[in-house]
mmCIF file of C-alpha atoms in Angstrom:
data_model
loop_
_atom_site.group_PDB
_atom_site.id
_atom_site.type_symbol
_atom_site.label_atom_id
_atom_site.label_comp_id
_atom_site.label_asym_id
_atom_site.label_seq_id
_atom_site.Cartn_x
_atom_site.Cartn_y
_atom_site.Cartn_z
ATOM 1 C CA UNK H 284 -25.310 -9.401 1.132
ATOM 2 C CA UNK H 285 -21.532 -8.779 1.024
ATOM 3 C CA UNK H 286 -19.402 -10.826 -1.104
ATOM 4 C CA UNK H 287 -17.669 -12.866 2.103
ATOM 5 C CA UNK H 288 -21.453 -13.969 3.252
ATOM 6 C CA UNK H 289 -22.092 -15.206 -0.332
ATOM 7 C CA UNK H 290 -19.593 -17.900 -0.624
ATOM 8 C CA UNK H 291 -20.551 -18.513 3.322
ATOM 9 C CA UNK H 292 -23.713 -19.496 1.967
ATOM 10 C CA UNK H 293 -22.922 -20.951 -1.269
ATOM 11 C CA UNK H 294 -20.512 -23.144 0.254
ATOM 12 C CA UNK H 295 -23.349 -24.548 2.705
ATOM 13 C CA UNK H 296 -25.859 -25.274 0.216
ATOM 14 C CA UNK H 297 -23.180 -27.240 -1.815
ATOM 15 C CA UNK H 298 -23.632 -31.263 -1.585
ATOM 16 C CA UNK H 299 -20.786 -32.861 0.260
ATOM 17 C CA UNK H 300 -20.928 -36.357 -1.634
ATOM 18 C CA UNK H 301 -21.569 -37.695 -5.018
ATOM 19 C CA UNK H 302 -24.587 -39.707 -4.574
ATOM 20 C CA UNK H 303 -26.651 -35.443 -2.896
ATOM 21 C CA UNK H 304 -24.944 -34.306 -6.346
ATOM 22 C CA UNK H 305 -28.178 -33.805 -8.333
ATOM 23 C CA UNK H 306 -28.461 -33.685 -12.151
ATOM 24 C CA UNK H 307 -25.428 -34.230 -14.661
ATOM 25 C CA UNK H 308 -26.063 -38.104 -14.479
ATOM 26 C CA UNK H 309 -23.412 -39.268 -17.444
ATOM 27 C CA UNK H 310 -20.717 -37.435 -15.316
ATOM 28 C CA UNK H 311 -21.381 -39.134 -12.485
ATOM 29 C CA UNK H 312 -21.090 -42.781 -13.799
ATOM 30 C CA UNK H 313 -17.725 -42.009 -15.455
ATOM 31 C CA UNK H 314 -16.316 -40.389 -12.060
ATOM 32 C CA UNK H 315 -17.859 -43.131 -10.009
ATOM 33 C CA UNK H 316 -15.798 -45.583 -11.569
ATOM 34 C CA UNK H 317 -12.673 -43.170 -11.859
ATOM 35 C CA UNK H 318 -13.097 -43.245 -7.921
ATOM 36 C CA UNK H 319 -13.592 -46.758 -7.445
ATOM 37 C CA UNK H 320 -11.068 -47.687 -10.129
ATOM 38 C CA UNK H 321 -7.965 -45.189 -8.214
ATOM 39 C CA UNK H 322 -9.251 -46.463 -4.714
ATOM 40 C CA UNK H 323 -8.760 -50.363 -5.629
ATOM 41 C CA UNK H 324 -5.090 -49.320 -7.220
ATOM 42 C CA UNK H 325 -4.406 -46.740 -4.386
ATOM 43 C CA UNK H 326 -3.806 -43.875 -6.936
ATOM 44 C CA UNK H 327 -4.785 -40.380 -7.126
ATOM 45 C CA UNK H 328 -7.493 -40.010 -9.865
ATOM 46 C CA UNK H 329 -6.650 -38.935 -12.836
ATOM 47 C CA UNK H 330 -6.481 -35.109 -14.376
ATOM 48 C CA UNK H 331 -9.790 -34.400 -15.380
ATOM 49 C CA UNK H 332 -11.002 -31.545 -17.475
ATOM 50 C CA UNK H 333 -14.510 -29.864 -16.782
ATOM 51 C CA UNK H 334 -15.786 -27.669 -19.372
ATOM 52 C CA UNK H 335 -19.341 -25.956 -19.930
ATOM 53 C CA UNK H 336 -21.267 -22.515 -19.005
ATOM 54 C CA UNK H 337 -20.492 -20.880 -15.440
ATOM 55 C CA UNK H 338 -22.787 -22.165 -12.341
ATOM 56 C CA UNK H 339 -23.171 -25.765 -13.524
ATOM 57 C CA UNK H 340 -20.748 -27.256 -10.152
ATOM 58 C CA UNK H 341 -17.673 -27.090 -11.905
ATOM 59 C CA UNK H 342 -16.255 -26.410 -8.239
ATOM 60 C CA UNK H 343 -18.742 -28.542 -6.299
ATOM 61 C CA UNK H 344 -17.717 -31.669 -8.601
ATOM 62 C CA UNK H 345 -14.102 -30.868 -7.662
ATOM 63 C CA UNK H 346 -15.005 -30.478 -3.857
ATOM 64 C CA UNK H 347 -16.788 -33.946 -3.617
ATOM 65 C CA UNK H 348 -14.001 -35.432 -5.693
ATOM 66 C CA UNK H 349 -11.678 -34.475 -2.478
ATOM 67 C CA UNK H 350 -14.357 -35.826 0.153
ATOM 68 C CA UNK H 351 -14.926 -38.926 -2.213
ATOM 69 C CA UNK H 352 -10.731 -39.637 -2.285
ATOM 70 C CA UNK H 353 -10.222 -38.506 1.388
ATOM 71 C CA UNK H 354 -7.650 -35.453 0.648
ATOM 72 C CA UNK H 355 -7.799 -32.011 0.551
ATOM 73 C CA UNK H 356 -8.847 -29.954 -2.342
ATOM 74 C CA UNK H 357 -7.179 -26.734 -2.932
ATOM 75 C CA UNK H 358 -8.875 -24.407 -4.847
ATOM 76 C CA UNK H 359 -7.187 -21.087 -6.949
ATOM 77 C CA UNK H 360 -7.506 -19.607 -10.161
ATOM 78 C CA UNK H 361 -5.957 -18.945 -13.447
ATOM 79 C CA UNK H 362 -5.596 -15.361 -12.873
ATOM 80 C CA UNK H 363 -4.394 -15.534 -10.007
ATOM 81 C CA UNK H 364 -1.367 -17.586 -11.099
ATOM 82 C CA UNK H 365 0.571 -14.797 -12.924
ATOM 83 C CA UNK H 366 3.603 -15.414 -11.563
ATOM 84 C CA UNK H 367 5.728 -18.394 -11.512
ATOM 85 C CA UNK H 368 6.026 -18.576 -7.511
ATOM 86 C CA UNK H 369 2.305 -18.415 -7.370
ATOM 87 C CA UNK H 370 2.216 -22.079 -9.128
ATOM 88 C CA UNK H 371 5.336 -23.466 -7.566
ATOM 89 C CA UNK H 372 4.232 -22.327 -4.075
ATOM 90 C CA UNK H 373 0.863 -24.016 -4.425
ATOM 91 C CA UNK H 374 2.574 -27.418 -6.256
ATOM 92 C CA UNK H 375 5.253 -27.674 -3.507
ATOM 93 C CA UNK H 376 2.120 -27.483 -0.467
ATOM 94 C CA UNK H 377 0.250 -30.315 -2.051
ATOM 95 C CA UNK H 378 -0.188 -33.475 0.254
ATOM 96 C CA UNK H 379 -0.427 -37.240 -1.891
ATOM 97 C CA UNK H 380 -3.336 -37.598 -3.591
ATOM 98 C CA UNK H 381 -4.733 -33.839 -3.207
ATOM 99 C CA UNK H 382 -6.735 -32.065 -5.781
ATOM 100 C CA UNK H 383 -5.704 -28.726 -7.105
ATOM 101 C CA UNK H 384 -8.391 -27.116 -8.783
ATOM 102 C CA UNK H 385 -8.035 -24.385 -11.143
ATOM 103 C CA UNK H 386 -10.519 -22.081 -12.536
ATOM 104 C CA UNK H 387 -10.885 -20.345 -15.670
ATOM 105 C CA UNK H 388 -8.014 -22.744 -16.646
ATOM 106 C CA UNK H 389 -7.933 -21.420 -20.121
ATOM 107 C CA UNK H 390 -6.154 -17.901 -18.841
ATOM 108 C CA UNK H 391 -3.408 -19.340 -17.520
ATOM 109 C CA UNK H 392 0.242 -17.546 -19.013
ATOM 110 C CA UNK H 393 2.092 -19.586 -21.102
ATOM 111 C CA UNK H 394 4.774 -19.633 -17.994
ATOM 112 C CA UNK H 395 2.759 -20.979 -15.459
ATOM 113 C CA UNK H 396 1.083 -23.880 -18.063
ATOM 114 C CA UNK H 397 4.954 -24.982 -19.109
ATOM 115 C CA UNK H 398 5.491 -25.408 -15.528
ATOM 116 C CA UNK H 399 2.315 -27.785 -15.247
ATOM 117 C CA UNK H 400 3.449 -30.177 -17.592
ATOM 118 C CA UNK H 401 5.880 -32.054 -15.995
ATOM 119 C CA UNK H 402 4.027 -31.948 -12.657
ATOM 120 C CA UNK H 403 1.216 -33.009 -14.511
ATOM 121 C CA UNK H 404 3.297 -36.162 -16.216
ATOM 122 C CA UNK H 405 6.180 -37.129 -13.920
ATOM 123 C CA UNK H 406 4.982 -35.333 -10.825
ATOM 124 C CA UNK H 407 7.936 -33.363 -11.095
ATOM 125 C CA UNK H 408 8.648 -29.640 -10.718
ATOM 126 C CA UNK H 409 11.075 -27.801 -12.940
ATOM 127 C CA UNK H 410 12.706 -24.615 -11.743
ATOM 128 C CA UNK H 411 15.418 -22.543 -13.412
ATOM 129 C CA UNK H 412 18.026 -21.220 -11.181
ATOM 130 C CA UNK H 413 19.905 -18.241 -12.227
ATOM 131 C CA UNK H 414 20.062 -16.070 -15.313
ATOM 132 C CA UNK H 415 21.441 -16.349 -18.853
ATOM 133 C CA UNK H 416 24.437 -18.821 -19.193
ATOM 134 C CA UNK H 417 24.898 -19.884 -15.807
ATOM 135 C CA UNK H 418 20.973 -20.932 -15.304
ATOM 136 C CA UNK H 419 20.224 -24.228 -14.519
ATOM 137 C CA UNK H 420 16.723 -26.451 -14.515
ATOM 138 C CA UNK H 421 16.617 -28.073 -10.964
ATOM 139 C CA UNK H 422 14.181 -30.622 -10.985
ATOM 140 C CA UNK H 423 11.890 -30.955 -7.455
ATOM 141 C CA UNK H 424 9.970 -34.059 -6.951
ATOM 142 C CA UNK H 425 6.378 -33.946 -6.133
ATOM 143 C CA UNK H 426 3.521 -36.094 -4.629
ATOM 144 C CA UNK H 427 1.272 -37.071 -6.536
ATOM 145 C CA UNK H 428 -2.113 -35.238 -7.291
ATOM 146 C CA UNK H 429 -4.885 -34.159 -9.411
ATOM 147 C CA UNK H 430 -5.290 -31.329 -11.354
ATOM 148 C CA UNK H 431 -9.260 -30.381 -11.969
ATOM 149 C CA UNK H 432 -9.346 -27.939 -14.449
ATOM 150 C CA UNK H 433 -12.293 -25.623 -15.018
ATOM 151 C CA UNK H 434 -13.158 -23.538 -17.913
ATOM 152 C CA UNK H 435 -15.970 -22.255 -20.274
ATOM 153 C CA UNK H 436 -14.231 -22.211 -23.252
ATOM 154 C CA UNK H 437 -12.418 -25.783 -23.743
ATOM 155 C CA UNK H 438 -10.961 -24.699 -27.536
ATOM 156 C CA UNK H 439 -9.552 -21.787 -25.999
ATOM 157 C CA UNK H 440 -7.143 -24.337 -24.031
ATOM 158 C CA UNK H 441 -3.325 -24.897 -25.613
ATOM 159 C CA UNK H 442 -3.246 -28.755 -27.079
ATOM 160 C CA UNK H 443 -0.545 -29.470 -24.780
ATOM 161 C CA UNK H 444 -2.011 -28.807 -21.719
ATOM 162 C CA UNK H 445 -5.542 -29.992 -23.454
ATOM 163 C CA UNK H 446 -3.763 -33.303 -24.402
ATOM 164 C CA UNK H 447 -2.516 -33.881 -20.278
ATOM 165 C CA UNK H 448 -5.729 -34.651 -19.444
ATOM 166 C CA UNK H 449 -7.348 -38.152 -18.905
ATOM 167 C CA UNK H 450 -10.639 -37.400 -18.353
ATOM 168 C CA UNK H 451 -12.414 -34.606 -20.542
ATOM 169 C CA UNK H 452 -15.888 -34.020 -18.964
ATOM 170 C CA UNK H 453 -18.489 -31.642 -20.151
ATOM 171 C CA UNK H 454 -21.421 -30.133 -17.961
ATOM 172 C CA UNK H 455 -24.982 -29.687 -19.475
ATOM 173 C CA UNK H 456 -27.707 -27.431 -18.512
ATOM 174 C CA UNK H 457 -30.110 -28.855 -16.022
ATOM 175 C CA UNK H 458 -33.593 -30.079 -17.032
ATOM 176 C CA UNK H 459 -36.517 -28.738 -14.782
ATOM 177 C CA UNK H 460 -37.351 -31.368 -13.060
ATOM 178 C CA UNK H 461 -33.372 -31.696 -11.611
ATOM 179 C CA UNK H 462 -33.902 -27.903 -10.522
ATOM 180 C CA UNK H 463 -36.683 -28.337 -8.903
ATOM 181 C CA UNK H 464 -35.440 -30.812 -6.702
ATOM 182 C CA UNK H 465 -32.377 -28.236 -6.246
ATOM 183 C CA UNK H 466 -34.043 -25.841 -5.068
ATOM 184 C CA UNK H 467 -36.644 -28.087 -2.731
ATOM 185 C CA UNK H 468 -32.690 -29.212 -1.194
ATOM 186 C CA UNK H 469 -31.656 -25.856 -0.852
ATOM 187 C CA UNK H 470 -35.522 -24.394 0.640
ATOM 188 C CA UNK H 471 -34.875 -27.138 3.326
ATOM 189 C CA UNK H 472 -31.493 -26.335 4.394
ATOM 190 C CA UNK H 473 -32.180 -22.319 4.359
ATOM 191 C CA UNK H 474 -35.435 -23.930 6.114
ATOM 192 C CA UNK H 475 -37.773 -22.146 3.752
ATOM 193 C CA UNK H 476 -41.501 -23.813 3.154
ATOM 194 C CA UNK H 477 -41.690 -23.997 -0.901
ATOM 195 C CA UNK H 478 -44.719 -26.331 -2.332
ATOM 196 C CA UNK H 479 -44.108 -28.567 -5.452
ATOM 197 C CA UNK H 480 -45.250 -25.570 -7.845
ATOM 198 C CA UNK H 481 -43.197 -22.635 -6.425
ATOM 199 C CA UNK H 482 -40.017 -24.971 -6.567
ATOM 200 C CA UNK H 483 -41.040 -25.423 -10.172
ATOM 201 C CA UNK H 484 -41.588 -21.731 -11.078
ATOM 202 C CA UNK H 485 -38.283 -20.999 -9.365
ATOM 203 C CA UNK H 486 -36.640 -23.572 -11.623
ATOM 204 C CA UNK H 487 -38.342 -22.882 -14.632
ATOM 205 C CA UNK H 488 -36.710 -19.128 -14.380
ATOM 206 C CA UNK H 489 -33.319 -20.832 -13.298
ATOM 207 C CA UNK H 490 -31.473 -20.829 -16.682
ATOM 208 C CA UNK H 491 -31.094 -24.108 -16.652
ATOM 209 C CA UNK H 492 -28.188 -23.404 -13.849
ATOM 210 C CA UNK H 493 -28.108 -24.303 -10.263
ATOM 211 C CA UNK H 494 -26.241 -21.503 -8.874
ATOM 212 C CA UNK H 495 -28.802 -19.413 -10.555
ATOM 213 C CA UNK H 496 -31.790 -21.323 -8.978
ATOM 214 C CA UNK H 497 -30.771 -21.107 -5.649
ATOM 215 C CA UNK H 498 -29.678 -17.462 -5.856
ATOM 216 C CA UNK H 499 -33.445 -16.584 -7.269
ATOM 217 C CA UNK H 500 -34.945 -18.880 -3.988
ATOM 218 C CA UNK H 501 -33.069 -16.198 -1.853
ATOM 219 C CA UNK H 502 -34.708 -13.853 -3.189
ATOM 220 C CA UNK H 503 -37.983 -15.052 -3.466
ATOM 221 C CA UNK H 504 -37.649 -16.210 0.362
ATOM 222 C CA UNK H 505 -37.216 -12.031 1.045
ATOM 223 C CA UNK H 506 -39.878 -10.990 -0.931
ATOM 224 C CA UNK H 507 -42.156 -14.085 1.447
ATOM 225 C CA UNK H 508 -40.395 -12.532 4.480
ATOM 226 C CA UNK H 509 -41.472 -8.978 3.810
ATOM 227 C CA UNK H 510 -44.663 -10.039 2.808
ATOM 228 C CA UNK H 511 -45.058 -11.986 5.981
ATOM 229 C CA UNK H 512 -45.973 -14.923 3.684
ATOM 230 C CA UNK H 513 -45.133 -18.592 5.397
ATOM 231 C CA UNK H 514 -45.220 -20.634 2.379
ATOM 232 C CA UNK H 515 -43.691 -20.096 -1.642
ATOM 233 C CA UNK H 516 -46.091 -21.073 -4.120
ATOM 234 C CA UNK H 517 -46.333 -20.574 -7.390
ATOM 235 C CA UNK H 518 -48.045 -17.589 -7.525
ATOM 236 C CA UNK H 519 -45.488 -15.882 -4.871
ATOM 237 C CA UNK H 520 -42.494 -17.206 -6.824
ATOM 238 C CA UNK H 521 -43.956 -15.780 -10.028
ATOM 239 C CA UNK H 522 -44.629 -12.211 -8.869
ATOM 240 C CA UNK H 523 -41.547 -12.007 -6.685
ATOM 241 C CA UNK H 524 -38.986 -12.699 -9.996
ATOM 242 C CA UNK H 525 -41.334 -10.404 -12.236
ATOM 243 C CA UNK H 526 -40.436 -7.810 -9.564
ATOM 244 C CA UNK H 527 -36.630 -8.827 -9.710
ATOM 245 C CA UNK H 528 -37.323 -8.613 -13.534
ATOM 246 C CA UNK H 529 -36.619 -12.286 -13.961
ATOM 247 C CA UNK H 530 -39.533 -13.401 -16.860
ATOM 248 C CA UNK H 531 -40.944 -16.984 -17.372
ATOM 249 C CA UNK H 532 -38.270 -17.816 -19.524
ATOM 250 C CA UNK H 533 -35.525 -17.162 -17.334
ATOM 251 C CA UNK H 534 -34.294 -13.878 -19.291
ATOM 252 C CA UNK H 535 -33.570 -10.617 -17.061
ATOM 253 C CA UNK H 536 -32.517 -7.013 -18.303
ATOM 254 C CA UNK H 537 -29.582 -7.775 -19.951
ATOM 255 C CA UNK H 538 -30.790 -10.456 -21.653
ATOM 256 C CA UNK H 539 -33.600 -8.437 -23.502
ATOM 257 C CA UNK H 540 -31.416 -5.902 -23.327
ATOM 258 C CA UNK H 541 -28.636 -7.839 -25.752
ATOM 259 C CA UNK H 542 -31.890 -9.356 -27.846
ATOM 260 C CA UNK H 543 -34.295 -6.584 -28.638
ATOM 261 C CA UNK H 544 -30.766 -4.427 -30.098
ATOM 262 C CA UNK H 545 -30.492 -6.941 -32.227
ATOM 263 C CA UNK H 546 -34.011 -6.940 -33.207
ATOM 264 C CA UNK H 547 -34.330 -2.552 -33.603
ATOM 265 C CA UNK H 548 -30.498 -1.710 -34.833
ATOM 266 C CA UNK H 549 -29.723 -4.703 -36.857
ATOM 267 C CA UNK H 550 -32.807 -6.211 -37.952
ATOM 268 C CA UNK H 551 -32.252 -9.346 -36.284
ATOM 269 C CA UNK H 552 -29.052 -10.009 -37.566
ATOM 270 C CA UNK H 553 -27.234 -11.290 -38.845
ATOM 271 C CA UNK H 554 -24.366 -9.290 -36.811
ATOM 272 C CA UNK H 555 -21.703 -9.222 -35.209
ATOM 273 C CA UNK H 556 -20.724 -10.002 -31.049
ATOM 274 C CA UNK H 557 -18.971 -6.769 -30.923
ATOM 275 C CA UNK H 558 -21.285 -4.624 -32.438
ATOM 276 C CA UNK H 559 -23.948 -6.159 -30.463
ATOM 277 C CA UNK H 560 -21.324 -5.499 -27.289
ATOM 278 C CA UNK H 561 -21.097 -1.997 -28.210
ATOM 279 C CA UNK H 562 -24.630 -0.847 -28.409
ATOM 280 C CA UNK H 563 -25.468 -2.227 -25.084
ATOM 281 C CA UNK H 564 -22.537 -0.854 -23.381
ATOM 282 C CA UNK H 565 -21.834 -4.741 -22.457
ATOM 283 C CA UNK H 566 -18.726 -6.336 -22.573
ATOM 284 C CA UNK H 567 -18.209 -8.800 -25.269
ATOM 285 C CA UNK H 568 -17.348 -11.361 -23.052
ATOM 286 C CA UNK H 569 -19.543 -10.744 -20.699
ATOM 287 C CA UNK H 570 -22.262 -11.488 -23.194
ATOM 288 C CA UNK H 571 -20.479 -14.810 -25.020
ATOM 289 C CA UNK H 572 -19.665 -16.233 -21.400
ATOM 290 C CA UNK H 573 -22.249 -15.342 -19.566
ATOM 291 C CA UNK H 574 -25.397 -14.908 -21.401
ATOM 292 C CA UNK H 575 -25.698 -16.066 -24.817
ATOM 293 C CA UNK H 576 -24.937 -19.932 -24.263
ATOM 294 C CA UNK H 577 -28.763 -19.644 -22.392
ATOM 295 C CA UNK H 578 -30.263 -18.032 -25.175
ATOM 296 C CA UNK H 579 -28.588 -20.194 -27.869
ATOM 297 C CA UNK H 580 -29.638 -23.072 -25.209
ATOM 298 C CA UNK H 581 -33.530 -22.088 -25.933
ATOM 299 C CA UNK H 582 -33.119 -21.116 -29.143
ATOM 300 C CA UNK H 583 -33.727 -17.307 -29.127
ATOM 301 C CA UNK H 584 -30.498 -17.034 -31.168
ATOM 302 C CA UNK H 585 -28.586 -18.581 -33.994
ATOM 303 C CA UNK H 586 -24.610 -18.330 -34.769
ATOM 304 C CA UNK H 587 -23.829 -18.054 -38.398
ATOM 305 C CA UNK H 588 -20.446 -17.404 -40.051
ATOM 306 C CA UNK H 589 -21.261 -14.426 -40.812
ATOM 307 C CA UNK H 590 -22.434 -13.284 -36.743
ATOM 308 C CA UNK H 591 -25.560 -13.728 -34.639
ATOM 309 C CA UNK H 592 -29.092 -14.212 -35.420
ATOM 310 C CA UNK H 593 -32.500 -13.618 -33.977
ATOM 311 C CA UNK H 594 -34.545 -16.619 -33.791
ATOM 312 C CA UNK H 595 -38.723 -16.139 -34.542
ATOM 313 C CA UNK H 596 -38.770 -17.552 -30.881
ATOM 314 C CA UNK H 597 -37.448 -14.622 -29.726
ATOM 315 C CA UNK H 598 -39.391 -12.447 -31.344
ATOM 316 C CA UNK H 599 -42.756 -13.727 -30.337
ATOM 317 C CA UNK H 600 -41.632 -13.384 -26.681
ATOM 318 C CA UNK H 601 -40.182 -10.432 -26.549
ATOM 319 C CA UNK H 602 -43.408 -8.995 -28.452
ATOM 320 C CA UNK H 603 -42.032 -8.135 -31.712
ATOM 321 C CA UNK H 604 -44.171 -8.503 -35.012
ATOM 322 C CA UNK H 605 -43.676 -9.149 -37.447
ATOM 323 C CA UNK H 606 -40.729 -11.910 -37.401
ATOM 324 C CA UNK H 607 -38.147 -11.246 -40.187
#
């Protein structure tokens, strides 16, 4: 599956409203009145902040914010805005009331975040014209809008453009029973047969994320197609993500991978993400972002001050003995 069919599909399985937007219940109740409140006064809602692991709807929430308001939702990310035209250009195309939503908010350049603030506050776009003594600030006018910002690492975010926000939201993993009924949504629009149990093994190997669950029904729905299997039960589900070397828990390659160094070259720990980074040929990052917020999630791994632990959880599944 190429890269342009993936966010085809994503983008289908995506709920268009709030009330198909399963899972992160507190959220909900403070953006259903944040909706309700801006629709009675006729304002766009307010900048809102959404923080927590990758794959949690970050950019669904923002999506159904847009349908929910009735205005367009354009979507872009930090990277992406290294320049200051890159900003401006998008600022200056915004309609009243539309939502710009920014990914990975916490890499933008100090540049492009200066010229946020005052578009933020006053709706208002600063520009310098010309160079050294003759410059000048002109000051554009703007409609209107709100920013969504997305990130994974909220203290990694500047206190002024932290401080800009009115609503600071953070997403939680998913509990197995909201999974489940993810991936019975998603079986039904990809019009795959799944019982009650193979929805629940599929979850139950999810990672607590969505975007994960339905990306591991995909998969399971080939291995049923090749098979020439109708249905996904339990037993299909399980052997199809053992093949894709996705265990009960949840945990792939990497995942053991990152734990079991840590067990054989540093005795568990405690040590360092680096070191841990460089013995798996991993990228630090990669590993903080991206995989350890699971396994400190199910407690496979502690952080101390003085670097990462190995948890007697871990141990017993991964088959090591004796803990310690």
């Amino acid at each position: 599956m190429d890269e342009v069919e993936s966010v085809e599909n994503e983008d289908r399985l995506r709920p268009q409203r709030l009330a198909d937007y399963i899972g992160q219940k507190d959220l909900k109740e403070v953006l259903n009145i944040a909706i309700a409140a801006a629709k009675t006064r006729k304002e766009s809602l307010d900048h809102l902040l959404l923080y927590g692991p990758p794959g949690l709807g970050k950019t669904t929430m923002s999506l159904i914010l847009a349908t929910e308001m009735g205005v367009n939702c354009k979507i872009t990310a930090a990277p992406a805005l290294e320049r200051p035209r890159d900003i401006t250009g998008i600022l200056i195309g915004l309609k009243p009331g539309d939502i710009l939503f920014i990914d990975e908010i916490h890499r933008l350049n100090r540049m492009t975040e200066e010229l946020l603030y005052p578009a933020m506050e006053d709706s208002r776009l600063d520009i310098t014209v010309g160079k050294g003594q003759s410059a000048k600030t002109r000051s554009i006018p703007l409609p209107p809008f709100t920013l969504v910002g997305a990130t994974t690492k909220v203290g990694s975010l500047t206190s002024p453009l932290r401080d800009r926000f009115g609503l600071i939201q953070r997403l939680r993993f998913y509990e197995l029973d909201e999974l489940t009924l993810i991936v019975q949504r998603t079986a039904n629009l990809l019009k795959v047969e799944v019982t009650q149990e193979g929805a629940e093994e599929i979850a139950r190997r999810a990672r607590g994320t969505p975007r994960i669950a339905n990306r591991l029904l995909r998969r399971v729905r080939d291995y049923a197609q090749v098979k020439s299997i109708a249905s996904i039960d339990r037993e299909l589900a399980g052997t199809a993500l053992d093949l894709f070397n996705v265990d009960a828990m949840g945990l792939d390659w990497t995942d053991r991978l990152v734990l079991s160094t840590a067990i054989e070259q540093f005795k568990g720990g405690p040590v360092g993400l680096e070191a841990i980074a460089a013995a798996t040929g991993e990228d630090s990052r990669t590993i903080e972002d991206v995989y350890e917020p699971y396994l400190l999630q199910i407690g496979f791994i502690n952080r101390t001050p003085r670097g990462r632990v190995v948890t007697e959880a871990a141990y017993k599944h991964l088959g090591f003995f004796p803990f310690g």
